[in-house]
Coordinates of C-alpha atoms and ligand atoms in Angstrom, one line a residue:
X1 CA 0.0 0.0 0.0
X2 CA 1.2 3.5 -1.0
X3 CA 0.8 6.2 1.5
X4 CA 2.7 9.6 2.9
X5 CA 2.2 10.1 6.3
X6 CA 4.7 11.7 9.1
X7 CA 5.3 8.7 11.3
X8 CA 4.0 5.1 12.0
X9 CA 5.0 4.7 15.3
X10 CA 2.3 7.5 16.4
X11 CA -0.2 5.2 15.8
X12 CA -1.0 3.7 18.7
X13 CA -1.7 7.2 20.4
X14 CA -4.1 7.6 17.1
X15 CA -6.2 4.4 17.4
X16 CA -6.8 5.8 20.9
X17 CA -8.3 8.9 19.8
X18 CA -10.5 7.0 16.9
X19 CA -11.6 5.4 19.4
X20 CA -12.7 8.3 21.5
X21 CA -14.4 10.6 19.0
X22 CA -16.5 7.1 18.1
X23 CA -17.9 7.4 21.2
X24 CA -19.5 10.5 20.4
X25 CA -20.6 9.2 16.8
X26 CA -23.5 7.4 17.6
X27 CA -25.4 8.4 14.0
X28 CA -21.9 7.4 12.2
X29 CA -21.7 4.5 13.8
X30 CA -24.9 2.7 13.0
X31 CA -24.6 3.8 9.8
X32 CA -21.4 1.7 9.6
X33 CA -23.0 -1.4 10.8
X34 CA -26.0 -0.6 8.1
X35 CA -23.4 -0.6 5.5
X36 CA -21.2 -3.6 7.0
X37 CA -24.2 -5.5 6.1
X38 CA -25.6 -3.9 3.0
X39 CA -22.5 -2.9 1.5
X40 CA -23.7 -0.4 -0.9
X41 CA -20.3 1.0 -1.7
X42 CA -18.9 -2.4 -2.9
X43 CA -16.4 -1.6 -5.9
X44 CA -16.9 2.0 -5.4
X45 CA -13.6 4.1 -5.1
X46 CA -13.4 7.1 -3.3
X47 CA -11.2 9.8 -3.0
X48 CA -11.6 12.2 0.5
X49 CA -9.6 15.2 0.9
X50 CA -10.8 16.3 4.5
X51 CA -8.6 17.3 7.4
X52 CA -6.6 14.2 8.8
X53 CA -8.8 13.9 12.3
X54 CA -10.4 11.5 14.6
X55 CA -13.6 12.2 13.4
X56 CA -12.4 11.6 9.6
X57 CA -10.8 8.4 10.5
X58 CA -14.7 7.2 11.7
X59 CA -15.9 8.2 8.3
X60 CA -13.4 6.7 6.5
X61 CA -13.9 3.5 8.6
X62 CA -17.4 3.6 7.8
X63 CA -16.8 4.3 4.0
X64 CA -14.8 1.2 3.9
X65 CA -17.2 -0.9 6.0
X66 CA -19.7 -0.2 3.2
X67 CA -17.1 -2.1 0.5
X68 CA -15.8 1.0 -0.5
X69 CA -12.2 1.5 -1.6
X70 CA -10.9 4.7 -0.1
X71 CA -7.6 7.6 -0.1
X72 CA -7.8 10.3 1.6
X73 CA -5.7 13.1 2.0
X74 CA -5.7 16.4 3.7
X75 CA -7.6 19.7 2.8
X76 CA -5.1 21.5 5.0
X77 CA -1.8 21.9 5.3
X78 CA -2.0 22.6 8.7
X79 CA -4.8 20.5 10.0
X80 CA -3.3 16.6 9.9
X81 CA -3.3 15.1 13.3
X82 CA -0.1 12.7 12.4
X83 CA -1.5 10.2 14.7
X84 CA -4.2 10.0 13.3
X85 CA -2.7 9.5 9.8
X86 CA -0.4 6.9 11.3
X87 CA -3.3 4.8 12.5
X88 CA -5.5 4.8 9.7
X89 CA -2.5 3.0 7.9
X90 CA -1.4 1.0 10.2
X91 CA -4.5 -0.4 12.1
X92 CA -7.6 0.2 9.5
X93 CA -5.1 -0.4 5.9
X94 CA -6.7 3.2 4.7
X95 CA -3.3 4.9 2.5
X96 CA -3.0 9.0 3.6
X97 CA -1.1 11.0 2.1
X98 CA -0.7 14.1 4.5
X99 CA 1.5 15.4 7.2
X100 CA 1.1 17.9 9.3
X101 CA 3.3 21.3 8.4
X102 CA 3.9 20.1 5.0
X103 CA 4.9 22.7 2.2
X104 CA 2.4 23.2 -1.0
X105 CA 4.4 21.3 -3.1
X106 CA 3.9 18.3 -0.9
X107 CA 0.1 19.5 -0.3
X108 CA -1.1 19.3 -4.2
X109 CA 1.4 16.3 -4.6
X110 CA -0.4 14.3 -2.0
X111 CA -3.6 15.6 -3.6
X112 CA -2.3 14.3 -6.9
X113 CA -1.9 10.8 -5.2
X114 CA -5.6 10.5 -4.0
X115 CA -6.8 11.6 -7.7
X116 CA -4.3 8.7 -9.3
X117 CA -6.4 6.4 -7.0
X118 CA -9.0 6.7 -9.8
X119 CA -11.8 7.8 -7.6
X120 CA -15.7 7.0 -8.5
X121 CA -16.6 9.6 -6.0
X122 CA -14.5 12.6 -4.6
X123 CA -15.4 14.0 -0.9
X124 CA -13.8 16.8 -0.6
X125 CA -13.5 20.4 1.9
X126 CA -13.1 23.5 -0.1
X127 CA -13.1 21.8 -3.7
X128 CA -10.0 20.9 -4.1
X129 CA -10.2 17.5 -5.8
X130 CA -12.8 18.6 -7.9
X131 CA -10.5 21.7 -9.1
X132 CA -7.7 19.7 -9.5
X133 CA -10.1 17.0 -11.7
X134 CA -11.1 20.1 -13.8
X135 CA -7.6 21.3 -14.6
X136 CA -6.0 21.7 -18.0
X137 CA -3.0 19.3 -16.5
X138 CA -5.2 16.4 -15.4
X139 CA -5.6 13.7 -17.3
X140 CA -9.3 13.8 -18.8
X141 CA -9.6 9.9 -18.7
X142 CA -9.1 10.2 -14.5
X143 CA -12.0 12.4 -15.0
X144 CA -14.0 10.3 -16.7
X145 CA -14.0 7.8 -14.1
X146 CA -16.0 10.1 -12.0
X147 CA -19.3 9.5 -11.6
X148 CA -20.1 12.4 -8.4
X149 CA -18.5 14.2 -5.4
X150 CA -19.8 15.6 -2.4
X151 CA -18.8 18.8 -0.8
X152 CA -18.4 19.8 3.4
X153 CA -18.1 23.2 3.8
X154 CA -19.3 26.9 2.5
X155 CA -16.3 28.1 0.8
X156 CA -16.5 25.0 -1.6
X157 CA -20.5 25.0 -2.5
X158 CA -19.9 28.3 -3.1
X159 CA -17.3 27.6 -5.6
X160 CA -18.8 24.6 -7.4
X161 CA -22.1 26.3 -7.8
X162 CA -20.4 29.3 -9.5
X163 CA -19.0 25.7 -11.7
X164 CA -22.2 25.1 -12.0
X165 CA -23.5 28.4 -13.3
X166 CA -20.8 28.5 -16.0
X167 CA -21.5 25.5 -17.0
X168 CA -18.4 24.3 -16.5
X169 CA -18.8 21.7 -14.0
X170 CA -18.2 18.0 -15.4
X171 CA -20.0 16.0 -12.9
X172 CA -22.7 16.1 -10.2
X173 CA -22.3 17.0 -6.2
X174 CA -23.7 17.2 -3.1
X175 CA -23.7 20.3 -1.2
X176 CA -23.3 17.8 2.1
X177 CA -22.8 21.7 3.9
X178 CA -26.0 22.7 2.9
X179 CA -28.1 20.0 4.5
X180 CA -30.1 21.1 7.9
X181 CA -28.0 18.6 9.9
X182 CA -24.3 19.9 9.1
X183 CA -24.4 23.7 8.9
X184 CA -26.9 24.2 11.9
X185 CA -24.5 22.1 14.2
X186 CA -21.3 22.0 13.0
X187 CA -20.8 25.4 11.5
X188 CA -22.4 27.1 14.4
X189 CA -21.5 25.3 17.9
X190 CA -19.0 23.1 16.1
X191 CA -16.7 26.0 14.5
X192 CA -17.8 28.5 17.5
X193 CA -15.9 26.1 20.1
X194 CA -13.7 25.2 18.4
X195 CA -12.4 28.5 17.1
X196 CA -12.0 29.9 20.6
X197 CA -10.5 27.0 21.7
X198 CA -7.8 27.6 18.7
X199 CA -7.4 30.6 20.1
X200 CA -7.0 30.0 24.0
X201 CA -4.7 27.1 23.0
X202 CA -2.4 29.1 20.8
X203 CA -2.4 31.9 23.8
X204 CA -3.3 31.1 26.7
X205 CA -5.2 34.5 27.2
X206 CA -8.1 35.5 29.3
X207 CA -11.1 36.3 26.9
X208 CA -13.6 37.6 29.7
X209 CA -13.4 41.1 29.9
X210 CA -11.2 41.3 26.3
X211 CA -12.8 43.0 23.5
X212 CA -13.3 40.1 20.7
X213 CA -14.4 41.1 17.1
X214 CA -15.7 38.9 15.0
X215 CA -15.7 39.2 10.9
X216 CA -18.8 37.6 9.5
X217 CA -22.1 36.8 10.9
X218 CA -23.0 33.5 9.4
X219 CA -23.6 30.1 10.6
X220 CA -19.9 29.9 11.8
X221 CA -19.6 33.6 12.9
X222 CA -23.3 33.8 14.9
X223 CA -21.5 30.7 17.1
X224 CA -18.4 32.0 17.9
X225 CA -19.9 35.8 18.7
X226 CA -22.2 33.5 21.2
X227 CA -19.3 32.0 23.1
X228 CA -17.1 34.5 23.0
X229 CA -19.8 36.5 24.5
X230 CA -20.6 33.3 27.0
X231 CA -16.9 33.2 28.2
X232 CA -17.2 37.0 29.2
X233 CA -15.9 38.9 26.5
X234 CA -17.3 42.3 24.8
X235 CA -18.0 41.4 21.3
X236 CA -18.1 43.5 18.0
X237 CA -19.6 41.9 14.6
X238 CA -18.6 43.2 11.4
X239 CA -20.7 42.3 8.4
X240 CA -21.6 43.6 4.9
X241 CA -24.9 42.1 4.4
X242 CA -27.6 44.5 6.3
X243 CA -29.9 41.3 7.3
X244 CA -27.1 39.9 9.2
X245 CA -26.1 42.3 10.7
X246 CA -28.9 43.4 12.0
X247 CA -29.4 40.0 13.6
X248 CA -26.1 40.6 15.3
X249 CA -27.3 43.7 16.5
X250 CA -30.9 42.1 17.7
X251 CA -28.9 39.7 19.5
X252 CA -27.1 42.0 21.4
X253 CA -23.5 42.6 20.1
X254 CA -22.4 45.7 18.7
X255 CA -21.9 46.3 15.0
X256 CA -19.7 48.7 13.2
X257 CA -17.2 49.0 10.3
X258 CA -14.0 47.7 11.0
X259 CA -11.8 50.5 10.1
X260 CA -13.7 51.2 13.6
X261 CA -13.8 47.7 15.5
X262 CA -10.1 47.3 15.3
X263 CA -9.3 50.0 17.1
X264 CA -10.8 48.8 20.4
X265 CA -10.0 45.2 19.4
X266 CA -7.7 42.8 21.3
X267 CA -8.7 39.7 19.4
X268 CA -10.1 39.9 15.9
X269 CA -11.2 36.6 14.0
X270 CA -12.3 36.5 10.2
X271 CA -14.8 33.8 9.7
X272 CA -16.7 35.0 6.0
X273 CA -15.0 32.9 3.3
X274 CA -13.8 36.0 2.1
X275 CA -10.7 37.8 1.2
X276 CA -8.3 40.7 2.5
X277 CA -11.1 41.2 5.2
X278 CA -8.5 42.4 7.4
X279 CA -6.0 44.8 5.0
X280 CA -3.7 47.1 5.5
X281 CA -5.9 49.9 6.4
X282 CA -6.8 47.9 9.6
X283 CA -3.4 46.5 10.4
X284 CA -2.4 50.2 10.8
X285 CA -5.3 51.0 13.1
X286 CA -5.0 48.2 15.0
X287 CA -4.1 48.8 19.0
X288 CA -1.0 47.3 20.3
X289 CA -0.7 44.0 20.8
X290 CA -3.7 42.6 18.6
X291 CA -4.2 39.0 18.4
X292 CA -5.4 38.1 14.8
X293 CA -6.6 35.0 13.3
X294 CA -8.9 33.2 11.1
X295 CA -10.9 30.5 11.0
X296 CA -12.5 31.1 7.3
X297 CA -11.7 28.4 5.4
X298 CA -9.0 29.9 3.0
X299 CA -5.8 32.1 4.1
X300 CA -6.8 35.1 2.2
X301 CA -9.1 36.7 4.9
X302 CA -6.4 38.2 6.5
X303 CA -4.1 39.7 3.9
X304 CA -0.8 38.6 5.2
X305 CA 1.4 39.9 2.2
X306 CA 0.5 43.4 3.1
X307 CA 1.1 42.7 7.2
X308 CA 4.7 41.7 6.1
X309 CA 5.4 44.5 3.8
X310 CA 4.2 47.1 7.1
X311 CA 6.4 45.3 9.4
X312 CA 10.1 45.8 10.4
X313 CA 10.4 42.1 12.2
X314 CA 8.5 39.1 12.5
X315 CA 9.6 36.2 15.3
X316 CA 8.1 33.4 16.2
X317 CA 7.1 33.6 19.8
X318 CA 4.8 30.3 20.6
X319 CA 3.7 27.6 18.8
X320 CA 1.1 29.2 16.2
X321 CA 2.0 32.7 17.2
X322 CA 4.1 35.0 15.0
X323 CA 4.7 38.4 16.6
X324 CA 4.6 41.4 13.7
X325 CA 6.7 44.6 14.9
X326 CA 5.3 47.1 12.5
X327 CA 7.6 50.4 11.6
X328 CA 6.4 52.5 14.3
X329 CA 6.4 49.7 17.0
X330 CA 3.8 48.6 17.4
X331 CA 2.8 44.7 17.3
X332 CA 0.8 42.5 16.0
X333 CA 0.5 38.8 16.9
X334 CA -1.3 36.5 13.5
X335 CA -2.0 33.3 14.8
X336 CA -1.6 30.2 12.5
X337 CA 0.0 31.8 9.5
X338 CA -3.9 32.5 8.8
X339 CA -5.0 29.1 8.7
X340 CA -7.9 27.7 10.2
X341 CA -7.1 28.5 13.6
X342 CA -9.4 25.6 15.2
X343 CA -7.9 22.9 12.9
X344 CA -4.2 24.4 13.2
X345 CA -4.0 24.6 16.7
X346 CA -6.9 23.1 18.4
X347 CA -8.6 19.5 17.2
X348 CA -11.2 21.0 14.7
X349 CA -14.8 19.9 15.6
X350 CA -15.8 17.9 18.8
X351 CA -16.7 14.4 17.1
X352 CA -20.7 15.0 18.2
X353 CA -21.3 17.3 15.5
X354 CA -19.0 15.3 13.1
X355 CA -21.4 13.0 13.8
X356 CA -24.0 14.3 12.0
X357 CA -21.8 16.3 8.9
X358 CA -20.1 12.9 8.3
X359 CA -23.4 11.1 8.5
X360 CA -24.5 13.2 5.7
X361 CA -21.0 12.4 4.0
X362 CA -21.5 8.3 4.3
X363 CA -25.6 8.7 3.3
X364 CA -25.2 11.1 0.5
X365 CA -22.2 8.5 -0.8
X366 CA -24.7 5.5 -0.6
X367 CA -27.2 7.6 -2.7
X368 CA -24.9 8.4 -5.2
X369 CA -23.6 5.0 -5.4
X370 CA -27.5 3.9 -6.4
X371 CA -28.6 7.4 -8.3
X372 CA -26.0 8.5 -10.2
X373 CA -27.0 7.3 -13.2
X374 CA -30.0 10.4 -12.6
X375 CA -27.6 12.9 -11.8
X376 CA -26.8 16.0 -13.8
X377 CA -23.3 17.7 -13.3
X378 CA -25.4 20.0 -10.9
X379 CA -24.9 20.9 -7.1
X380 CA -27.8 18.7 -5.5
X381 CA -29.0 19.3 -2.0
X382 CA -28.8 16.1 0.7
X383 CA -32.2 14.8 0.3
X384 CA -34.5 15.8 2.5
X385 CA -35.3 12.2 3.9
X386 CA -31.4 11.8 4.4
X387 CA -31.3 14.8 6.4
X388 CA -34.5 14.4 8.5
X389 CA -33.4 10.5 9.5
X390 CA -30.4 11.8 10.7
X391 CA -31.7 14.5 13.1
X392 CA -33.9 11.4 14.5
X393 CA -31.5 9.3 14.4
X394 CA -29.2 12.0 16.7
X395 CA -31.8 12.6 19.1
X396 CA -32.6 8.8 19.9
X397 CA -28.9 8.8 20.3
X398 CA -29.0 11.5 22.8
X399 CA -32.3 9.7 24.2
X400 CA -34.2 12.4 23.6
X401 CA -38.1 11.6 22.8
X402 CA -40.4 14.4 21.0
X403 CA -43.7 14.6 20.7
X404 CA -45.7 13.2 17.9
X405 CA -48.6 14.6 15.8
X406 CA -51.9 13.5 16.8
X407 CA -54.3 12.6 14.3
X408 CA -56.5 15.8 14.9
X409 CA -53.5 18.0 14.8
X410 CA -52.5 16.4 11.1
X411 CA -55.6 16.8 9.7
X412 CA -55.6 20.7 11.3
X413 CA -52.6 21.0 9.8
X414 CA -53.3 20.2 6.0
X415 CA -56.8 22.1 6.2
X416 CA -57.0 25.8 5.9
X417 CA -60.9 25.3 6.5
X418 CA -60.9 23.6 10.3
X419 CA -60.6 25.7 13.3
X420 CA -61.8 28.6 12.1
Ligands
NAI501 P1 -22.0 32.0 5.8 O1 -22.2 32.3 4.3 O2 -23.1 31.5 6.6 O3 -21.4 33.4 6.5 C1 -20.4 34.2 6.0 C2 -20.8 35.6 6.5 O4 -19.6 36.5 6.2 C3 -22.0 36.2 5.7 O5 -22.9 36.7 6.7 C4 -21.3 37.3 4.9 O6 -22.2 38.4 4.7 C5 -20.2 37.7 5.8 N1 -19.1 38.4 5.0 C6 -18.7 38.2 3.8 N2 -17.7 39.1 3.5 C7 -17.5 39.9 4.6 C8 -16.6 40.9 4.9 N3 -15.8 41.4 4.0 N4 -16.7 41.5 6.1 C9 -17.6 41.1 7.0 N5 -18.5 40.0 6.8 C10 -18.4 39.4 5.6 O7 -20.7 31.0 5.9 P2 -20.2 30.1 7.1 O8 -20.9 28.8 7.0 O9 -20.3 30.9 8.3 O10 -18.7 29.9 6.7 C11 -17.8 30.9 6.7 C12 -16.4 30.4 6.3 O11 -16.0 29.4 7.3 C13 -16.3 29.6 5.0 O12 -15.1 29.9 4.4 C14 -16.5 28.2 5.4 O13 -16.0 27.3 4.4 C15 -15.6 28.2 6.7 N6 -15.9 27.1 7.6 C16 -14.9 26.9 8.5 C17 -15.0 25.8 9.4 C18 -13.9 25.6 10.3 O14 -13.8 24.4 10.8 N7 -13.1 26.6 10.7 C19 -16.2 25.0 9.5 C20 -17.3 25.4 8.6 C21 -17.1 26.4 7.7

């Protein structure tokens, strides 16, 4: 078996935490034993370039316990857990290519290695397989093996649709983001946790009583401005869509330009799927001692090039923390080199909302292993039956029981002539 991964011998300490997140995989989980006995996937390859974590590793299990063949490697340069990696070799016989650090060359040449696998089916977070697939370089008969993908997060649906639009999109995917189950849960509580805890790892601050900003007031932003604001700190929003932001304001944080916000700042985190949301302009407004990082999914929010080209010195000062002296003296701490900060220096996710995003992954692959042949090269939604068995399926988990319709209250329901 080919694979690229940092180091076998960490994979002990891997299979350990597998074994944990499963615990908190309950959907995933009996999906896996579904497909151990079904085996939709049988002779299906799949290609899944997804950040290298224990919550991957269960979907990849699960993928394979369906009769699946499968790659994977990372969607990050920064976000392989090498354990993890190391395990998935070495216990479960899944090839990675992806190590933690690596350069870009080694990034799109480990990326090259999952798309020689010949994949039926691509999973990928932030498009890059499908990109890469499309490319003038890429052998057309690799893409012709391709019979559908499925997409994780924002950044990337927005991208393939805009595929889509041009017409330039060569085969069918699943907005797997888009489904109720994912971005509800994982973007909101799973990427607002986990983004402070980026940050408190990285620094070791106090965010109660610091004044946090927040760039962005979407599914990912709206959780982090909540917990920041549970863990005692005074948060700003910025936002350019009026709706939004007006939601921010209505639920009780303060929103202003940020030309404005960084000047009070201490912490400011991009979270839009934007670019150079944090420029030049605000780098040379910024207080003293601003911590900056992102957890968008590309390193464009924060327009590094121009933070380099103000600053006299730059030193690494702590894992994840590079301290910018600017010309006049003051600094300027960028965590993560701009990455992802809850993938670069935290774990990413807690495994319950993986749960349900990678539930959505292993259904929506089982439904394109039996509809494909239906499919247009179009960005599909997750069906809506998918997506509503999951939620049940979460809250039985949970043992949570709900309330049913009575009979009376279906038939009031449907009819715009009873209870009048
Ligand atoms: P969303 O579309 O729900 O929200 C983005 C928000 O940013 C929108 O309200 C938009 O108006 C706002 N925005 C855009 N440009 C802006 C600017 N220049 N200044 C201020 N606000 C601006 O998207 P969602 O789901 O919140 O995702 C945001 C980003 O986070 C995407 O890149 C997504 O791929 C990524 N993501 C990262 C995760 C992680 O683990 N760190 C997990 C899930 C998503």
């Amino acid at each position: 078996m080919n694979y690229d991964i940092k180091d076998l011998n960490l994979a002990k300490e891997g299979k350990q935490r597998i074994y944990w997140a499963d615990r908190f995989m309950p959907v995933l989980a009996k999906i896996r034993e579904q497909f151990a006995r079904n085996r939709p996937l049988e002779g299906i390859r799949i290609a899944a370039c997804l950040h290298v974590t224990t919550e991957t590793a269960n979907l990849m299990r699960t993928l394979k316990s369906g009769g699946a063949e499968t790659v994977l490697c990372a969607s990050n340069p920064l976000s392989t857990q090498d354990d993890v990696a190391a395990s998935l070799v070495s216990d479960y016989d899944i090839p990675v290519f992806a190590i933690k650090g690596e350069d870009t060359e080694t990034y799109y040449h480990h990326i090259d290695a999952a798309i020689n696998f010949k994949p039926h089916i691509t999973m990928d977070d932030g498009a890059d397989l499908v990109s890469i697939l499309h490319s003038a370089e890429t052998d057309e008969k690799l893409l012709d093996n391709v019979i559908a993908g499925t997409e994780e997060t924002t950044t990337g649906v927005i991208r393939l649709k805009s595929m889509a639009n041009d017409g330039v999109l060569k085969y069918p995917i699943i907005a797997v983001n888009d489904a109720k189950t994912k971005h509800f849960f994982d973007n909101r509580y799973g990427t607002g946790q986990s983004t402070l805890d980026g940050i408190i790892r990285a620094t070791n601050i106090l965010i109660s009583g610091s004044t946090v900003v927040v760039a962005g007031y979407g599914w990912c932003g709206r959780g982090f401005a909540s917990r920041a604001s549970g863990l005692g700190a005074n948060v700003i929003v910025t936002e350019v869509n009026s709706l939004n932001a007006l939601e921010a304001v209505m639920d009780g944080f303060r929103v202003m330009p940020m030309i404005d916000a960084v000047k009070e700042a201490d912490i400011i985190c991009t979270i839009t799927g934007d670019i150079h949301v944090l420029r030049q302009e605000h780098f040379e407004a910024m207080k003293d001692g601003a911590i900056v990082a992102n957890s968008g999914h590309f390193n464009v929010e924060i327009d590094i090039p121009s933070l380099e080209e103000l600053s006299q010195h730059k030193v690494n000062v702590r894992n994840f923390v590079d301290e910018y002296t600017l010309k006049d003296g003051r600094k300027i701490f960028l965590l993560a080199e701009g990455r992802l900060i809850n993938l670069s220096s935290a774990e990413g996710h807690p495994a319950s909302v993986m749960d349900m995003s990678f539930a959505n992954q292993a259904l929506s692959a089982e439904y394109i292993a039996t509809n494909y042949q239906n499919m247009e090269n179009q960005v599909y939604n997750v069906p809506n039956q998918i997506d509503a068995s999951i939620a049940s399926l979460k809250l039985k988990a949970l043992g949570i029981e709900i309330d049913q319709l009575t009979d009376e209250q279906q038939e009031y329901l449907n009819s715009w002539t009873m209870g009048t």
